[in-house]
Amino acid sequence: MGLLLVTDNEKELQLGNGQVGLRNVGNTCFLNAIVQCLSHTRSLRDYCLMRTYLQDKHSNQEPVLMNEFSKVLAGLWECDGGETTVNPSKFYHVFKDSVPYFSGYSQQDAQEFLRFLLDRLHTEINRRPSKRPASFRAFKSLIVSCRISEEAFAMWQRHLDRDDSKIVDLFSGQLRSSLHCSVCSHYSNTFDVFCDLSLPIPKKSDYGRTVTLRECLDLFSQEEKLVQENSPMCERCNRRTESTKRLSIQRFPRILVIHLNRFAMSRYSISKSTVPVSFPLNGLDLGPFGPVDCGPVLYDLYAVCNHSGTVNMGHYTAACREEEGWCYYNDSCVGEITEEKLQSNQSYVLFYELKSCNIVRK
């Protein structure tokens, strides 16, 4: 059954069901899987199909990559039922021109591709003119006496002064890194913008034992002890001291992208973790990992990017939530998948949408 998209200017788009595959144009399964997940990010999809970015962006330059990305989404969603596969080759060509790191036809990492793609799309459709940010030291001196929430908000506004786009609206959140000096007990905070959370996977001694996404989040946010030589300068002691660091989420994004860090790099090789990670399909609560007493912050899953195989011989697929269930996207092949089969040792990137949040977003 098709969807009818009605916009503010009363222009209507008759959308298909989105169950259209993407052609593999040479080791591009990583691209196909991520694009399918992004095409099911409804706010981004509608924004692209209506070409609203042409009015939003500040630059007079043509948003070449955004145009091609939007054409791919149009092929997936505006089809009349006759097309079963879309060719993303032109979009990929433009992307490689923009990010030469992806030149050639070797297999690439899906999460790296997602980061680079969102960054380049943001740059093209940024609502702000390019300008150098104010001196951080001078800026920090203005907010040194603020409460944590006020300091975080000031840092967020500083970010928006130069980086403000639909990509930021949807995918950007804010991390708080809290540092505690073991010598003078001074607390200091830094705030960083993120577009995904890269979570470590706990190592289990029992072969085949499943870990939970909550365990990954606990490991990500647990207190870390820093020895003196690896510790930042204490603002009060004015020297490096033994300290502890803890990460928490200060500002929650509307679209939460979770990267399960399955690949570990050593001095001579890269290994892959095949530990199964179970994750909730509905009601993922990130409230315990946010500001104190922030209350429940609930997310629902809508897409999963999977990686099967080994480091050198791997393959990416996607599973996306549809109106009547879940669909499995394997390049040009599209089929149904049960909720039970979503849980596996192949899950790599999870896409969640904010359902409810008690924190007032400014």
Short mmCIF file of C-alpha atoms in Angstrom, two decimals:
data_model
loop_
_atom_site.label_atom_id
_atom_site.label_comp_id
_atom_site.label_asym_id
_atom_site.label_seq_id
_atom_site.Cartn_x
_atom_site.Cartn_y
_atom_site.Cartn_z
CA MET A 1 0.00 0.00 0.00
CA GLY A 2 1.38 3.41 -0.98
CA LEU A 3 1.86 6.45 1.24
CA LEU A 4 0.54 9.96 0.59
CA LEU A 5 3.00 12.64 1.72
CA VAL A 6 1.42 16.09 2.18
CA THR A 7 3.77 19.03 2.83
CA ASP A 8 3.31 22.55 4.13
CA ASN A 9 2.96 23.93 0.61
CA GLU A 10 0.22 21.35 -0.07
CA LYS A 11 2.29 19.58 -2.70
CA GLU A 12 1.59 15.87 -2.64
CA LEU A 13 3.86 12.94 -3.35
CA GLN A 14 2.48 9.47 -3.89
CA LEU A 15 5.03 7.14 -2.35
CA GLY A 16 5.47 3.45 -2.93
CA ASN A 17 6.23 1.00 -0.14
CA GLY A 18 10.00 1.51 -0.41
CA GLN A 19 10.62 -2.20 -0.90
CA VAL A 20 13.05 -1.72 -3.77
CA GLY A 21 16.59 -3.10 -3.96
CA LEU A 22 19.87 -1.38 -4.81
CA ARG A 23 22.20 -2.76 -7.45
CA ASN A 24 25.69 -3.75 -6.33
CA VAL A 25 28.03 -1.80 -8.61
CA GLY A 26 31.28 -3.33 -7.36
CA ASN A 27 31.68 -4.20 -3.67
CA THR A 28 29.07 -1.59 -2.72
CA CYS A 29 27.01 -3.67 -0.31
CA PHE A 30 28.20 -1.33 2.48
CA LEU A 31 26.67 1.61 0.61
CA ASN A 32 23.46 -0.23 -0.23
CA ALA A 33 22.84 -1.29 3.36
CA ILE A 34 23.40 2.21 4.81
CA VAL A 35 21.31 3.92 2.11
CA GLN A 36 18.41 1.56 2.82
CA CYS A 37 18.61 2.43 6.51
CA LEU A 38 18.73 6.16 5.75
CA SER A 39 15.86 5.86 3.27
CA HIS A 40 13.72 4.56 6.15
CA THR A 41 14.61 7.60 8.25
CA ARG A 42 11.30 9.22 7.42
CA SER A 43 12.13 12.82 8.30
CA LEU A 44 15.27 12.71 6.15
CA ARG A 45 13.50 10.89 3.32
CA ASP A 46 10.68 13.43 3.13
CA TYR A 47 13.13 16.34 3.38
CA CYS A 48 15.08 14.98 0.40
CA LEU A 49 12.09 14.07 -1.75
CA MET A 50 10.59 17.52 -1.32
CA ARG A 51 14.02 19.09 -2.00
CA THR A 52 13.51 21.42 0.97
CA TYR A 53 17.27 21.68 1.33
CA LEU A 54 17.40 23.99 -1.69
CA GLN A 55 15.65 26.68 0.39
CA ASP A 56 17.46 25.75 3.62
CA LYS A 57 21.10 25.91 2.57
CA HIS A 58 23.19 29.07 2.86
CA SER A 59 25.76 28.35 0.15
CA ASN A 60 25.11 29.32 -3.45
CA GLN A 61 26.99 26.24 -4.65
CA GLU A 62 25.00 23.39 -6.14
CA PRO A 63 24.51 20.56 -3.57
CA VAL A 64 25.66 17.90 -6.02
CA LEU A 65 25.90 15.01 -3.57
CA MET A 66 22.59 15.83 -1.89
CA ASN A 67 20.91 15.98 -5.30
CA GLU A 68 22.19 12.53 -6.24
CA PHE A 69 21.32 11.08 -2.85
CA SER A 70 17.79 12.46 -3.22
CA LYS A 71 17.51 10.88 -6.68
CA VAL A 72 18.37 7.48 -5.20
CA LEU A 73 15.69 7.93 -2.53
CA ALA A 74 13.21 8.99 -5.19
CA GLY A 75 13.99 5.80 -7.10
CA LEU A 76 13.30 3.76 -3.99
CA TRP A 77 10.09 5.51 -2.94
CA GLU A 78 8.49 7.23 -5.93
CA CYS A 79 8.38 4.17 -8.16
CA ASP A 80 5.05 3.01 -9.59
CA GLY A 81 5.67 -0.63 -8.81
CA GLY A 82 7.50 -1.43 -12.03
CA GLU A 83 11.03 -0.84 -10.76
CA THR A 84 12.52 -3.46 -8.46
CA THR A 85 16.14 -2.24 -8.42
CA VAL A 86 17.79 1.21 -8.36
CA ASN A 87 21.30 1.82 -9.69
CA PRO A 88 23.30 4.01 -7.22
CA SER A 89 26.41 4.26 -9.43
CA LYS A 90 26.14 8.01 -10.16
CA PHE A 91 25.55 8.79 -6.49
CA TYR A 92 28.58 6.68 -5.53
CA HIS A 93 30.71 8.36 -8.20
CA VAL A 94 29.85 11.82 -6.87
CA PHE A 95 30.49 10.64 -3.30
CA LYS A 96 33.95 9.31 -4.22
CA ASP A 97 34.78 12.64 -5.87
CA SER A 98 33.84 14.32 -2.60
CA VAL A 99 35.62 11.76 -0.39
CA PRO A 100 38.66 10.35 -2.27
CA TYR A 101 39.31 7.98 0.65
CA PHE A 102 36.61 5.76 -0.86
CA SER A 103 38.15 5.66 -4.35
CA GLY A 104 38.55 2.26 -5.95
CA TYR A 105 36.39 -0.82 -5.67
CA SER A 106 37.60 -2.44 -2.46
CA GLN A 107 35.21 -3.27 0.36
CA GLN A 108 34.65 -0.39 2.79
CA ASP A 109 33.33 -0.08 6.34
CA ALA A 110 29.64 0.77 6.53
CA GLN A 111 29.92 2.88 9.66
CA GLU A 112 32.79 4.93 8.20
CA PHE A 113 30.74 5.45 5.04
CA LEU A 114 27.78 6.65 7.10
CA ARG A 115 29.93 9.16 8.99
CA PHE A 116 31.52 10.56 5.84
CA LEU A 117 28.19 10.69 3.99
CA LEU A 118 26.37 12.58 6.75
CA ASP A 119 29.29 14.98 7.09
CA ARG A 120 29.38 15.78 3.36
CA LEU A 121 25.60 16.14 3.13
CA HIS A 122 25.66 18.48 6.13
CA THR A 123 28.39 20.61 4.55
CA GLU A 124 26.35 21.06 1.37
CA ILE A 125 23.09 21.99 3.10
CA ASN A 126 24.47 23.90 6.09
CA ARG A 127 22.24 26.84 7.02
CA ARG A 128 25.23 28.77 8.36
CA PRO A 129 28.00 30.51 6.42
CA SER A 130 31.52 29.17 6.76
CA LYS A 131 33.35 31.05 9.48
CA ARG A 132 36.07 30.46 12.01
CA PRO A 133 34.76 29.72 15.51
CA ALA A 134 35.58 32.06 18.35
CA SER A 135 38.58 31.27 20.50
CA PHE A 136 37.64 28.38 22.77
CA ARG A 137 39.72 29.75 25.63
CA ALA A 138 37.93 33.09 25.50
CA PHE A 139 34.59 31.34 25.16
CA LYS A 140 35.35 29.01 28.07
CA SER A 141 36.16 31.96 30.33
CA LEU A 142 32.66 33.34 29.78
CA ILE A 143 30.91 30.17 30.97
CA VAL A 144 33.28 28.95 33.68
CA SER A 145 30.86 29.86 36.47
CA CYS A 146 27.75 28.40 34.81
CA ARG A 147 25.86 25.34 35.92
CA ILE A 148 26.46 22.16 33.92
CA SER A 149 23.19 22.46 31.99
CA GLU A 150 23.88 26.11 31.14
CA GLU A 151 27.44 25.35 30.07
CA ALA A 152 26.22 22.45 27.90
CA PHE A 153 23.57 24.63 26.29
CA ALA A 154 26.10 27.41 25.61
CA MET A 155 28.43 24.90 23.94
CA TRP A 156 25.56 23.54 21.88
CA GLN A 157 24.61 27.04 20.70
CA ARG A 158 28.25 27.67 19.82
CA HIS A 159 28.12 24.57 17.64
CA LEU A 160 24.90 25.69 15.93
CA ASP A 161 26.43 29.07 15.15
CA ARG A 162 28.56 27.36 12.51
CA ASP A 163 26.95 23.95 11.95
CA ASP A 164 23.18 23.89 11.54
CA SER A 165 21.39 21.63 9.08
CA LYS A 166 18.73 18.96 8.80
CA ILE A 167 21.49 16.42 9.47
CA VAL A 168 22.24 18.18 12.77
CA ASP A 169 18.51 18.41 13.57
CA LEU A 170 18.15 14.66 13.28
CA PHE A 171 21.42 12.93 14.07
CA SER A 172 23.44 15.18 16.37
CA GLY A 173 23.59 14.78 20.13
CA GLN A 174 25.94 15.97 22.83
CA LEU A 175 28.26 13.93 25.05
CA ARG A 176 29.49 15.08 28.44
CA SER A 177 32.93 13.95 29.61
CA SER A 178 33.31 14.47 33.35
CA LEU A 179 36.84 14.48 34.78
CA HIS A 180 37.48 14.10 38.51
CA CYS A 181 40.93 14.88 39.91
CA SER A 182 42.00 12.41 42.59
CA VAL A 183 44.35 14.99 44.18
CA CYS A 184 42.15 18.05 44.69
CA SER A 185 38.72 16.50 43.91
CA HIS A 186 38.07 19.14 41.25
CA TYR A 187 35.42 18.29 38.64
CA SER A 188 35.65 19.59 35.07
CA ASN A 189 33.41 18.95 32.09
CA THR A 190 33.86 18.97 28.35
CA PHE A 191 31.06 18.65 25.80
CA ASP A 192 31.37 17.10 22.35
CA VAL A 193 28.90 16.69 19.51
CA PHE A 194 28.29 13.15 18.24
CA CYS A 195 26.37 11.65 15.33
CA ASP A 196 26.66 8.05 16.52
CA LEU A 197 27.58 6.17 19.67
CA SER A 198 30.36 3.64 19.15
CA LEU A 199 29.87 1.03 21.85
CA PRO A 200 32.36 -1.60 23.02
CA ILE A 201 31.15 -5.19 23.20
CA PRO A 202 31.92 -6.95 26.50
CA LYS A 203 34.09 -10.02 26.17
CA LYS A 204 32.40 -13.19 27.35
CA SER A 205 34.27 -16.32 28.38
CA ASP A 206 31.29 -18.54 27.54
CA TYR A 207 31.26 -19.31 23.81
CA GLY A 208 28.05 -18.22 22.12
CA ARG A 209 26.71 -16.35 25.13
CA THR A 210 24.60 -13.34 24.24
CA VAL A 211 25.29 -9.92 25.72
CA THR A 212 22.70 -7.16 25.90
CA LEU A 213 22.80 -3.68 24.46
CA ARG A 214 22.42 -2.43 28.03
CA GLU A 215 25.71 -4.16 28.92
CA CYS A 216 27.40 -2.39 25.98
CA LEU A 217 26.02 0.95 27.17
CA ASP A 218 27.14 0.24 30.73
CA LEU A 219 30.67 -0.50 29.51
CA PHE A 220 30.66 2.68 27.41
CA SER A 221 29.66 4.87 30.33
CA GLN A 222 31.55 3.21 33.18
CA GLU A 223 34.13 5.22 35.11
CA GLU A 224 37.62 4.99 33.63
CA LYS A 225 40.77 5.46 35.69
CA LEU A 226 43.45 7.59 34.03
CA VAL A 227 47.04 7.30 35.14
CA GLN A 228 48.98 10.52 35.53
CA GLU A 229 50.86 10.41 32.21
CA ASN A 230 47.63 9.82 30.24
CA SER A 231 45.47 12.24 32.16
CA PRO A 232 44.55 15.77 30.98
CA MET A 233 45.75 18.80 32.93
CA CYS A 234 43.79 19.47 36.09
CA GLU A 235 42.45 23.04 35.90
CA ARG A 236 42.95 23.58 39.63
CA CYS A 237 46.27 21.74 40.17
CA ASN A 238 47.60 23.06 36.85
CA ARG A 239 49.37 19.76 36.22
CA ARG A 240 48.65 16.20 35.15
CA THR A 241 47.25 14.13 38.00
CA GLU A 242 45.62 10.75 38.43
CA SER A 243 41.95 11.15 37.65
CA THR A 244 38.78 9.37 36.62
CA LYS A 245 36.63 10.01 33.56
CA ARG A 246 33.01 9.18 32.88
CA LEU A 247 30.94 9.66 29.72
CA SER A 248 27.24 10.49 29.70
CA ILE A 249 24.72 11.79 27.18
CA GLN A 250 23.89 15.45 27.77
CA ARG A 251 21.66 15.97 24.75
CA PHE A 252 19.76 13.17 23.05
CA PRO A 253 19.46 13.10 19.25
CA ARG A 254 16.17 12.53 17.48
CA ILE A 255 17.78 9.72 15.49
CA LEU A 256 20.11 7.59 17.57
CA VAL A 257 22.73 5.65 15.61
CA ILE A 258 24.49 2.95 17.64
CA HIS A 259 27.66 1.39 16.26
CA LEU A 260 28.53 -1.98 17.79
CA ASN A 261 32.30 -1.92 17.65
CA ARG A 262 32.93 -5.45 16.38
CA PHE A 263 36.30 -4.73 14.80
CA ALA A 264 39.43 -4.44 16.95
CA MET A 265 42.77 -3.33 15.57
CA SER A 266 46.03 -4.63 16.94
CA ARG A 267 49.53 -3.78 15.82
CA TYR A 268 49.54 -6.30 12.97
CA SER A 269 45.95 -7.28 12.29
CA ILE A 270 42.22 -6.58 12.61
CA SER A 271 39.90 -9.04 14.34
CA LYS A 272 36.11 -9.25 14.46
CA SER A 273 33.91 -10.00 17.46
CA THR A 274 31.06 -12.42 16.73
CA VAL A 275 29.45 -12.09 20.18
CA PRO A 276 25.65 -11.94 19.74
CA VAL A 277 24.17 -8.67 21.05
CA SER A 278 20.48 -8.55 21.93
CA PHE A 279 18.70 -5.21 21.64
CA PRO A 280 15.15 -3.97 22.26
CA LEU A 281 12.96 -3.27 19.25
CA ASN A 282 10.85 -0.82 21.24
CA GLY A 283 11.35 1.29 24.33
CA LEU A 284 15.14 1.46 24.54
CA ASP A 285 15.60 3.72 27.58
CA LEU A 286 18.69 5.93 27.57
CA GLY A 287 17.55 7.95 30.57
CA PRO A 288 20.01 6.20 32.93
CA PHE A 289 22.87 7.38 30.71
CA GLY A 290 21.79 11.03 30.62
CA PRO A 291 21.75 13.94 33.08
CA VAL A 292 20.79 13.21 36.67
CA ASP A 293 17.03 12.79 37.16
CA CYS A 294 16.28 13.28 33.47
CA GLY A 295 13.62 10.55 33.47
CA PRO A 296 12.95 7.98 30.73
CA VAL A 297 14.26 8.70 27.23
CA LEU A 298 12.69 6.10 24.96
CA TYR A 299 13.70 5.04 21.45
CA ASP A 300 12.20 2.59 18.94
CA LEU A 301 14.30 0.61 16.47
CA TYR A 302 13.56 1.10 12.77
CA ALA A 303 16.63 -0.18 10.90
CA VAL A 304 19.64 -2.46 11.33
CA CYS A 305 22.80 -2.73 9.25
CA ASN A 306 24.34 -6.22 9.48
CA HIS A 307 27.83 -7.49 8.70
CA SER A 308 28.35 -11.18 7.97
CA GLY A 309 31.57 -13.01 7.23
CA THR A 310 35.11 -12.10 8.21
CA VAL A 311 37.22 -8.95 8.17
CA ASN A 312 38.50 -9.61 4.65
CA MET A 313 35.50 -11.47 3.20
CA GLY A 314 32.43 -9.72 4.56
CA HIS A 315 29.01 -8.68 3.31
CA TYR A 316 26.55 -5.99 4.46
CA THR A 317 22.77 -6.23 4.48
CA ALA A 318 19.97 -4.20 6.07
CA ALA A 319 16.67 -4.84 7.82
CA CYS A 320 14.12 -2.02 7.98
CA ARG A 321 10.78 -1.61 9.68
CA GLU A 322 7.84 -1.25 7.28
CA GLU A 323 4.17 -0.55 7.97
CA GLU A 324 3.31 -4.25 8.09
CA GLY A 325 6.51 -5.74 9.50
CA TRP A 326 10.23 -5.95 8.72
CA CYS A 327 11.94 -6.24 5.33
CA TYR A 328 15.39 -7.65 4.57
CA TYR A 329 17.53 -5.82 1.99
CA ASN A 330 20.41 -7.75 0.39
CA ASP A 331 21.56 -5.51 -2.47
CA SER A 332 18.95 -6.00 -5.21
CA CYS A 333 17.04 -8.70 -3.31
CA VAL A 334 14.21 -7.72 -0.96
CA GLY A 335 12.22 -10.07 1.26
CA GLU A 336 10.48 -10.38 4.60
CA ILE A 337 12.26 -11.09 7.89
CA THR A 338 10.85 -11.98 11.28
CA GLU A 339 11.60 -9.96 14.40
CA GLU A 340 13.28 -13.00 15.94
CA LYS A 341 15.87 -13.14 13.15
CA LEU A 342 16.86 -9.51 13.70
CA GLN A 343 18.76 -10.63 16.79
CA SER A 344 22.07 -12.17 15.71
CA ASN A 345 25.84 -11.90 15.95
CA GLN A 346 25.83 -9.91 12.69
CA SER A 347 24.18 -6.69 13.92
CA TYR A 348 26.60 -3.82 13.34
CA VAL A 349 24.79 -0.45 13.18
CA LEU A 350 21.43 0.15 14.85
CA PHE A 351 19.07 3.01 13.97
CA TYR A 352 16.64 4.20 16.64
CA GLU A 353 14.06 7.01 16.56
CA LEU A 354 13.20 9.07 19.63
CA LYS A 355 9.78 8.12 20.94
CA SER A 356 9.46 10.21 24.11
CA CYS A 357 11.75 12.38 26.20
CA ASN A 358 11.06 14.36 29.37
CA ILE A 359 13.95 16.75 28.74
CA VAL A 360 13.01 20.10 27.23
CA ARG A 361 14.91 20.52 23.96
CA LYS A 362 15.93 24.12 23.23
#
